[in-house]
Short mmCIF file of C-alpha atoms in Angstrom, two decimals:
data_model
loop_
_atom_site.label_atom_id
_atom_site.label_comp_id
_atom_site.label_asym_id
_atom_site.label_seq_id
_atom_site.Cartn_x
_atom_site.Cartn_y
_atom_site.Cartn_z
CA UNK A 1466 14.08 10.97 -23.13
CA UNK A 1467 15.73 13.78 -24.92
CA UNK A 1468 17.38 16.54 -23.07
CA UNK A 1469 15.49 19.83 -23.69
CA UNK A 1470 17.85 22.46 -24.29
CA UNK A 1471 17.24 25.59 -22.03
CA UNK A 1472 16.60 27.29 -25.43
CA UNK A 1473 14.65 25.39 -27.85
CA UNK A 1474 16.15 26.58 -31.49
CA UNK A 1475 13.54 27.59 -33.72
CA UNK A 1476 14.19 26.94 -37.26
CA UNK A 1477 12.65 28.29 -40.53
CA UNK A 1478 12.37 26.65 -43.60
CA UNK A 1479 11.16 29.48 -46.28
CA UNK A 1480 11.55 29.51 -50.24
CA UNK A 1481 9.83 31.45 -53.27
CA UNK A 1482 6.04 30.04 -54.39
CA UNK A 1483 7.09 26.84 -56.03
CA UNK A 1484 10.41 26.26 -55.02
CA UNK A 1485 9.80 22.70 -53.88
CA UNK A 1486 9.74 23.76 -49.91
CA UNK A 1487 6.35 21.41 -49.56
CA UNK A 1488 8.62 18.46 -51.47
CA UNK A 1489 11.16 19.31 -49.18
CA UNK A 1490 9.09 19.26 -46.29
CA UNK A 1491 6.98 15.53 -47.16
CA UNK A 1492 10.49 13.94 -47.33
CA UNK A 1493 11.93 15.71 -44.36
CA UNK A 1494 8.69 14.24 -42.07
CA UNK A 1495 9.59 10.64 -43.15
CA UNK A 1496 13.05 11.06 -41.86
CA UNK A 1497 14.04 10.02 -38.33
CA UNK A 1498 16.54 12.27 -37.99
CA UNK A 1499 13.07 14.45 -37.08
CA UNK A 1500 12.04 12.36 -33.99
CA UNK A 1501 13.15 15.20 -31.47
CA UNK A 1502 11.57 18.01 -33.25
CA UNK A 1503 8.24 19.99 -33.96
CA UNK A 1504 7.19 21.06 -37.01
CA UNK A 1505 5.04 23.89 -37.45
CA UNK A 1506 3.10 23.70 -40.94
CA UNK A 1507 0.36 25.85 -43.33
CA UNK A 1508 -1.64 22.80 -43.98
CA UNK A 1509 -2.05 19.40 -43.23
CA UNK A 1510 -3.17 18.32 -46.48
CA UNK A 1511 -0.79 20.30 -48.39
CA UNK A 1512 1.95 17.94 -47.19
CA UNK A 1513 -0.10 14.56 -47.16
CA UNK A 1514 0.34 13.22 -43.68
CA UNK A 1515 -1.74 9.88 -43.67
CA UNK A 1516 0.80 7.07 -44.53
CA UNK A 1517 2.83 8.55 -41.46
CA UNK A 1518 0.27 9.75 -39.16
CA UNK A 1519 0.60 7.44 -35.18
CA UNK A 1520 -1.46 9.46 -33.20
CA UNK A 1521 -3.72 12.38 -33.08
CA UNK A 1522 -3.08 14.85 -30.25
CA UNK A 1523 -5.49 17.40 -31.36
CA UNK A 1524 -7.04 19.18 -34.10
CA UNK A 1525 -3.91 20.91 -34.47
CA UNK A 1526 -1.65 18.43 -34.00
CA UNK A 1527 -0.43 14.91 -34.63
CA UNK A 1528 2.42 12.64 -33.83
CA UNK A 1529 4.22 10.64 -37.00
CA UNK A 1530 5.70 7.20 -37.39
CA UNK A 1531 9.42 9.39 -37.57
CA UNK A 1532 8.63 10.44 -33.75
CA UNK A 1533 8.10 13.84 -35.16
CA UNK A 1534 5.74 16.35 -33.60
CA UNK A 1535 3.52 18.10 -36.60
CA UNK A 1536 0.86 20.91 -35.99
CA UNK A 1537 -0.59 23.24 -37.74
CA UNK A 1538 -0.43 27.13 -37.38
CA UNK A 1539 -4.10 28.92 -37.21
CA UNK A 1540 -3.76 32.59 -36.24
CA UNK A 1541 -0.76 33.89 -34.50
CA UNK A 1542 2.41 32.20 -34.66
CA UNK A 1543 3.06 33.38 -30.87
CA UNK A 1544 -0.18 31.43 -29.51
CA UNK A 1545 0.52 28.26 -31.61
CA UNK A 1546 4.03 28.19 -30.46
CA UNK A 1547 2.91 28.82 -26.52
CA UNK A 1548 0.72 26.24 -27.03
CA UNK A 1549 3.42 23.51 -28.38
CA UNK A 1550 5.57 24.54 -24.52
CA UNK A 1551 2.90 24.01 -22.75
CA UNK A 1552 2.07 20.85 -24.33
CA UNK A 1553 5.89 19.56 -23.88
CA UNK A 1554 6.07 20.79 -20.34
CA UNK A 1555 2.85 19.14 -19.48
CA UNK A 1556 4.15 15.71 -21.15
CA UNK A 1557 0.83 15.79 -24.00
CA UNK A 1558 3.67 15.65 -26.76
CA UNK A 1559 7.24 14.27 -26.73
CA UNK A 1560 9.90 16.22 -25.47
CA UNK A 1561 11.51 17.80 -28.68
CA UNK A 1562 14.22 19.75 -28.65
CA UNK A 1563 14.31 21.83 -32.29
CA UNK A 1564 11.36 23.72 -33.68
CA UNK A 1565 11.20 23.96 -37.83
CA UNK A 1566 8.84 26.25 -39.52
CA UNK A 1567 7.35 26.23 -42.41
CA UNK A 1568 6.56 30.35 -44.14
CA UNK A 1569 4.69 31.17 -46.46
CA UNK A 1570 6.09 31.45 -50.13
CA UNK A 1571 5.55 35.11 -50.50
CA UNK A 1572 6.68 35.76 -46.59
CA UNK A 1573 9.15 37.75 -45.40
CA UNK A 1574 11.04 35.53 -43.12
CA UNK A 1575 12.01 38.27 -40.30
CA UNK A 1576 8.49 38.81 -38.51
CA UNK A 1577 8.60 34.95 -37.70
CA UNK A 1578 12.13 35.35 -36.23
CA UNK A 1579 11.24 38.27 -34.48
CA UNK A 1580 8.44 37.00 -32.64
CA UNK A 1581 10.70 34.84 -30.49
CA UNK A 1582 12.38 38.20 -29.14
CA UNK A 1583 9.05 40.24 -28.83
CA UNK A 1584 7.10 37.73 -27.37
CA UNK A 1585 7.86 37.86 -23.48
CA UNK A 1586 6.77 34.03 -23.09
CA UNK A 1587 8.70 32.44 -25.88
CA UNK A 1588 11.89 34.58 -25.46
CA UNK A 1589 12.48 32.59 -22.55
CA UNK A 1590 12.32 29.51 -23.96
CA UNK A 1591 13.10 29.43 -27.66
CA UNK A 1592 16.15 31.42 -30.08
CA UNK A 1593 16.48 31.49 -32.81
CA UNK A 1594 17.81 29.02 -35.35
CA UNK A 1595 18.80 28.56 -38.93
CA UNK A 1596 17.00 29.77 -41.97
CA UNK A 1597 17.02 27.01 -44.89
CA UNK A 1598 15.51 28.60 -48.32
CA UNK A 1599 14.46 26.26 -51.11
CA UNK A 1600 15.30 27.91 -54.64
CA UNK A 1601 13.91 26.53 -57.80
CA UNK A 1602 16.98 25.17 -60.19
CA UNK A 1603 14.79 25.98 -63.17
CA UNK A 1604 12.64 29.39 -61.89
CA UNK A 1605 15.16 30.56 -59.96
CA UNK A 1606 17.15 33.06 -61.82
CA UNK A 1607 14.10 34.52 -63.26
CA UNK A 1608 12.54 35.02 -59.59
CA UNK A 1609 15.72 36.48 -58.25
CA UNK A 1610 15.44 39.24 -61.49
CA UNK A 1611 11.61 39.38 -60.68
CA UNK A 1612 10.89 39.26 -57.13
CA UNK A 1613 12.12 41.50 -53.98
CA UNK A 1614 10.62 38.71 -51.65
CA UNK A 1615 13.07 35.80 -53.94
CA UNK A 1616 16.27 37.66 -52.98
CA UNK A 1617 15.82 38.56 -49.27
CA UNK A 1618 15.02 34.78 -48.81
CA UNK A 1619 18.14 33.88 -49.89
CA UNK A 1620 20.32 36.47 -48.52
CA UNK A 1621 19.17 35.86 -45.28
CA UNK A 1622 19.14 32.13 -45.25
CA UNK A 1623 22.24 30.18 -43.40
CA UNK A 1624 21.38 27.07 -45.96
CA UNK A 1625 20.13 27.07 -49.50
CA UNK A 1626 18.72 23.95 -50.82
CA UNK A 1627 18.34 24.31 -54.99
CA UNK A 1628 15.58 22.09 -56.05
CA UNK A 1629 14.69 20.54 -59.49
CA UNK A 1630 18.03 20.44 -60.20
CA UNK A 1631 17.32 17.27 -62.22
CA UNK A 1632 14.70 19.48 -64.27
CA UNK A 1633 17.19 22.31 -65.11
CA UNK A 1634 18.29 22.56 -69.22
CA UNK A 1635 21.73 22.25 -69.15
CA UNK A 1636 24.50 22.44 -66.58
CA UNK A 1637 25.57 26.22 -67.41
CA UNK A 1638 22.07 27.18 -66.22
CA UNK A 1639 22.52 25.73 -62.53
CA UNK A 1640 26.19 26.87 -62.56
CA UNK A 1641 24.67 30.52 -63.44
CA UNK A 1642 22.04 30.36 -60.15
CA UNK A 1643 24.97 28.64 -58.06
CA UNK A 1644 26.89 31.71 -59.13
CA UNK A 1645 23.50 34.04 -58.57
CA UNK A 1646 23.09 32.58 -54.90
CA UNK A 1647 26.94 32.92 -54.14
CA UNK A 1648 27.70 36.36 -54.81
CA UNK A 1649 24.26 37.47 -52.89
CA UNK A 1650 24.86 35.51 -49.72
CA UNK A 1651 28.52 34.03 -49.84
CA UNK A 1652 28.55 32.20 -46.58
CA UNK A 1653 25.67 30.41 -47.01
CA UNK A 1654 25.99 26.44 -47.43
CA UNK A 1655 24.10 25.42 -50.56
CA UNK A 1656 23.28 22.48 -51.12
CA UNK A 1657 21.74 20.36 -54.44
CA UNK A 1658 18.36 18.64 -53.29
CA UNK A 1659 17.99 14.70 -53.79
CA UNK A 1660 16.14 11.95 -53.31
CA UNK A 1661 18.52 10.81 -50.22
CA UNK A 1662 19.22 14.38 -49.43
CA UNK A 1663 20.31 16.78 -47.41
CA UNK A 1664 19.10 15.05 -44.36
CA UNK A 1665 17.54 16.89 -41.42
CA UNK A 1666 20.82 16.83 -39.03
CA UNK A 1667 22.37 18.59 -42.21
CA UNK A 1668 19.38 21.37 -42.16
CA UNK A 1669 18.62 22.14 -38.60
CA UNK A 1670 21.16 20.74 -36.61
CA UNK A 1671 22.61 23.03 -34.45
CA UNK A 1672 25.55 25.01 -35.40
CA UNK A 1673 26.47 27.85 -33.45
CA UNK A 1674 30.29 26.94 -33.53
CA UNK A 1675 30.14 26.39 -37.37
CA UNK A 1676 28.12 29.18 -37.76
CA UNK A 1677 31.40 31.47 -36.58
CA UNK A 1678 33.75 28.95 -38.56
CA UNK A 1679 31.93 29.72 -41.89
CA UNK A 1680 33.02 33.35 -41.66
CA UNK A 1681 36.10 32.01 -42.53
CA UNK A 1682 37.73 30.84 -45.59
CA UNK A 1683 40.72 29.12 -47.55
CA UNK A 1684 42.27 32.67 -47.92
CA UNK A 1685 40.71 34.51 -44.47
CA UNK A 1686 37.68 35.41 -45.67
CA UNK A 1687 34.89 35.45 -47.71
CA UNK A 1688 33.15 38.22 -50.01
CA UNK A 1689 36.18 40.29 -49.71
CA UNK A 1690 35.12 42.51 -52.83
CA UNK A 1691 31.72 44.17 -52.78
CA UNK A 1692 29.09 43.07 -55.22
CA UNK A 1693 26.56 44.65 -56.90
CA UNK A 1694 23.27 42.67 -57.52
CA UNK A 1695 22.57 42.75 -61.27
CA UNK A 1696 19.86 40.55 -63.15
CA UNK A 1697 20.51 38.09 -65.85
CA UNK A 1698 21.73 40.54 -68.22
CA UNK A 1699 23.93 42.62 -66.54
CA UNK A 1700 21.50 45.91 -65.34
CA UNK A 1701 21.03 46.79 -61.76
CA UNK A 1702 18.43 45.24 -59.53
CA UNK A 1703 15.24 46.82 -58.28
CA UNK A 1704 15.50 45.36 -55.35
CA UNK A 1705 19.00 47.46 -54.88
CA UNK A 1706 20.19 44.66 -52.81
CA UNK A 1707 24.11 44.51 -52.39
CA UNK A 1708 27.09 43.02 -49.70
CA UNK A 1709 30.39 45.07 -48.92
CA UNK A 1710 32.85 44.90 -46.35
CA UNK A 1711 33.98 47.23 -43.63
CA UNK A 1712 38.10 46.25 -43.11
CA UNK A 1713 39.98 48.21 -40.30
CA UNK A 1714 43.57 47.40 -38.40
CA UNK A 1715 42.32 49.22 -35.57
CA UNK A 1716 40.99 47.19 -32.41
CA UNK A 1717 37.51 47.81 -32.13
CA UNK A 1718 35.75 49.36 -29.01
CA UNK A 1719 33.22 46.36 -27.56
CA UNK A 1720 30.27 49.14 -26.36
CA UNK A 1721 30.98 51.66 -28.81
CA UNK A 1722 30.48 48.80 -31.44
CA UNK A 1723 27.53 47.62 -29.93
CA UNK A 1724 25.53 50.91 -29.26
CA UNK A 1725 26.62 51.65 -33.15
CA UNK A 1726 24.87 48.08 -34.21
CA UNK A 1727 21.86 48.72 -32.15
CA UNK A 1728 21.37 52.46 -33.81
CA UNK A 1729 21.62 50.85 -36.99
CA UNK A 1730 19.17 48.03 -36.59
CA UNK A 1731 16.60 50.12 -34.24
CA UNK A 1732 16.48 52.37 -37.91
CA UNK A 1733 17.39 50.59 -40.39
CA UNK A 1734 17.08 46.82 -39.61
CA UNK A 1735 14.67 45.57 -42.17
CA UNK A 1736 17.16 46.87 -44.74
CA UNK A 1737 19.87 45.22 -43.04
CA UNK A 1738 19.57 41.46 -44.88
CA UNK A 1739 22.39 40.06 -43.32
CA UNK A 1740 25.58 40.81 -40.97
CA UNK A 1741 28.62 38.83 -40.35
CA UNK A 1742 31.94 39.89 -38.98
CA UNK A 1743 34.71 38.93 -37.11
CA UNK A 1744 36.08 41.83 -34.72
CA UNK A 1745 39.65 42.51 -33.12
CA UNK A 1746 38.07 44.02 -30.10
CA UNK A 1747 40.40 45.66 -28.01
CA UNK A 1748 41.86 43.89 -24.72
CA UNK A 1749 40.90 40.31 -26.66
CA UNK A 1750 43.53 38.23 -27.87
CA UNK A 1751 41.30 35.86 -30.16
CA UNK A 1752 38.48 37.71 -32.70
CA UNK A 1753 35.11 37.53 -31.57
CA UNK A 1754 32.62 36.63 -34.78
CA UNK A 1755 29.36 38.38 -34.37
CA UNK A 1756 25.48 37.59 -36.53
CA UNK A 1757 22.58 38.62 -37.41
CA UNK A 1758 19.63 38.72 -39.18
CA UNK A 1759 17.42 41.50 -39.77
CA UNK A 1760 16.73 42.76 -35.88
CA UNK A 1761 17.78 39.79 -34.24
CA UNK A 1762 21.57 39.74 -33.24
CA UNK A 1763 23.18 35.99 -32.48
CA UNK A 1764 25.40 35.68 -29.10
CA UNK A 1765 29.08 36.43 -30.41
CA UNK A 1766 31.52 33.43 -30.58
CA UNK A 1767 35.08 33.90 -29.89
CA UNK A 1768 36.69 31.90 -32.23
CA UNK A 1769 40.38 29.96 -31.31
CA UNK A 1770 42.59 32.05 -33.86
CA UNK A 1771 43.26 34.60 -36.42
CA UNK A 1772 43.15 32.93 -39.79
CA UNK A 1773 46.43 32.80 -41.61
CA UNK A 1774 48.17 35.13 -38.79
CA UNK A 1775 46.06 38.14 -39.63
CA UNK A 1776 44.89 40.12 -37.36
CA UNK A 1777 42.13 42.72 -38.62
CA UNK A 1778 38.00 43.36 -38.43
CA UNK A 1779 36.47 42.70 -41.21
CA UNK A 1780 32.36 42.46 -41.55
CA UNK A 1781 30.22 41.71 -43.96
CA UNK A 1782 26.84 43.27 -44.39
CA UNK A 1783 24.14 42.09 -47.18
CA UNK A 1784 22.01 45.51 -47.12
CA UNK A 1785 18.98 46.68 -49.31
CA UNK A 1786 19.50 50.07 -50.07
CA UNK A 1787 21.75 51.73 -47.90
CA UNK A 1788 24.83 53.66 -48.56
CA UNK A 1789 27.58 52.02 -47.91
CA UNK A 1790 29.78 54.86 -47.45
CA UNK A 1791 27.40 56.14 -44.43
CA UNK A 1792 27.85 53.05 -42.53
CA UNK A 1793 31.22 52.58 -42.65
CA UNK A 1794 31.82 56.55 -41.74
CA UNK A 1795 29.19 56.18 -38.86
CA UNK A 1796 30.94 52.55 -37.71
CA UNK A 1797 34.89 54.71 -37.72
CA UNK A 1798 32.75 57.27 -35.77
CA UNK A 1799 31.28 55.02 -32.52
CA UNK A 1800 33.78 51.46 -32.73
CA UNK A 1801 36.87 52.34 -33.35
CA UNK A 1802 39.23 52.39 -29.94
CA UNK A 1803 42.19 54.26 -31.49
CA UNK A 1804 41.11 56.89 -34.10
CA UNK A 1805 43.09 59.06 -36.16
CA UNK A 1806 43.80 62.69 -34.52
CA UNK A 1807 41.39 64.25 -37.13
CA UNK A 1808 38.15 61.87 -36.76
CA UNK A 1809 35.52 62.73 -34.14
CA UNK A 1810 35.91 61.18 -30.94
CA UNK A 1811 32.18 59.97 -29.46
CA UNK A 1812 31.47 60.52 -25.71
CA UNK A 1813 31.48 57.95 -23.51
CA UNK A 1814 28.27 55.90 -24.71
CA UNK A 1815 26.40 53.90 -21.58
CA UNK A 1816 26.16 50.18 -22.46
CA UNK A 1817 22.79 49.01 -24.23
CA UNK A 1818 20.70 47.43 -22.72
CA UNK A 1819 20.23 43.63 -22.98
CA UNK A 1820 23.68 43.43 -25.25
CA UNK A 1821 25.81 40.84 -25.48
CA UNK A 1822 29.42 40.46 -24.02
CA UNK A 1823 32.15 39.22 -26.13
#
């Protein structure tokens, strides 16, 4: 019997209408890697279940020869997912110990990741996990020029699986996306979808500790120059989607920083894509890497050293339309410990409630 974790990670698998998510998905089910998870669908017969199909719980649900828990979601995502504890705790389905699901291709990932937090059932059970977004080798540049909903899937996913590579005319085209998919979301591991692969474990294992270790690169760091999202021939984006980086020596004040985060996602947090960091908080010897997503705000990580003997905050943010200058004078405003003489010095702020210590 698996162990179920205290708090059942919830992963989403997302991707622009045609992107190959379903194709993704069919081989995914087959895969045994699977057996200690639950996977939360559109459709049955979008995916073609038969050939793997053990056991019938429900109406809603079925067991497969991988040891995989499928179901379908009808109305709210918050019912379906009570539902699927109850089950487990009850014994009616094996005890998994991951959650995947499936959006739709024109969703917005963040109101599935936020019902985890808002529901007061499932926010004691479940966290959130990992977003993996599928991205069509051959459609994909076009979508990202086209489609608001194309880019915030990929600059919020933690994995990006390109599809149809095999289909795509010419090498330079893929190496273009690649490119694309790098310079809006730099962090994010990409991989090239095969017949063999990636594998489950490589999707939606669980990576909390590599999640921190990604912030890091070769050099320190990455996306250490701010980018500009631009379509295929060089003009500016509607979507006005674009990453910078806030860099200060100073240590950084723990509350001050967090009562500064929470402002900014209480206002602005649907704009806020993506934001990574790691912090020299004052009175900590090792940098604490902090994550989120939209609303939702990982537990930070303190990592085991400064890379290459530097010792400085940096954070990235991945933002759709704010000024970038405004956030980084609001952030010297409320986190810094030891301002200059002439910058305004905050009261003392009360902690917030429900945040995280480093």
């Amino acid at each position: 019997m698996a162990d179920i974790p205290a708090f059942t990670p919830v992963h989403l698998l997302t991707g622009f209408l045609g992107s190959g998510k379903t194709t993704l998905l069919k081989r995914l089910l087959a895969d045994p890697a699977l057996a200690d998870t639950a996977v939360m669908i559109n459709e049955f017969g979008a995916v073609g279940l038969d050939h793997h199909l053990v056991e019938r719980i429900d109406d809603t649900m079925v067991l497969l020869q991988s040891g995989c828990v499928c179901c379908t979601v009808r109305g709210e995502l918050a019912e379906a997912l009570r539902d699927l504890h109850s089950k487990r705790e009850r014994g009616l389905v094996p005890p998994f110990t991951r959650v995947v699901i499936e959006s739709t291709g024109l969703a917005d990932p963040f109101p599935v990741l936020s019902t985890l937090k808002s529901d007061p059932v499932l926010r004691h059970h479940f966290r959130a996990g990992s977003v993996v977004t599928t991205v069509d080798a051959v459609n994909g540049l076009a979508q990202l020029d086209t489609y608001v909903e194309s880019n915030r899937q990929a600059a919020i996913a933690d994995r990006i699986v390109v599809t149809k590579a095999d289909l795509c005319p010419g090498n330079a085209a893929l190496v273009r996306l690649l490119s694309r998919l790098a310079e809006l979301n730099p962090d994010a591991v990409r991989h090239i979808a095969a017949a063999d692969g990636p594998g489950a474990d490589a999707l939606f294992g669980d990576d909390t500790a590599q999640r921190a270790a990604r912030l890091q690169s070769a050099s320190g760091f990455y996306c250490d120059a701010p980018a500009g999202l631009v379509t295929a021939d060089g003009t500016p984006h509607q979507a006005a989607i674009s990453s910078f980086v806030i860099t200060v020596d100073t240590p950084v004040d723990w509350t001050g920083f967090g009562v500064w985060l929470t402002m900014l996602l209480n206002r602005h947090g649907e704009r806020v894509l993506r934001v990574k960091g790691m912090l020299d908080i004052a009175g900590e010897d090792r940098p604490v890497a902090v994550h989120g997503v939209q609303h939702l705000v990982h537990p930070p990580v303190h990592m085991d050293a400064w890379p290459a003997g530097e010792r400085s905050s940096r954070i990235v943010f991945i933002v759709d339309g704010l000024d970038p200058n405004l956030l980084k004078r609001s952030f010297n405003a409320f986190a810094l410990a030891g301002k200059a003489a002439d910058s305004p010095q905050p009261e003392a702020a009360a902690p917030v409630r429900n945040a995280q210590s480093p």
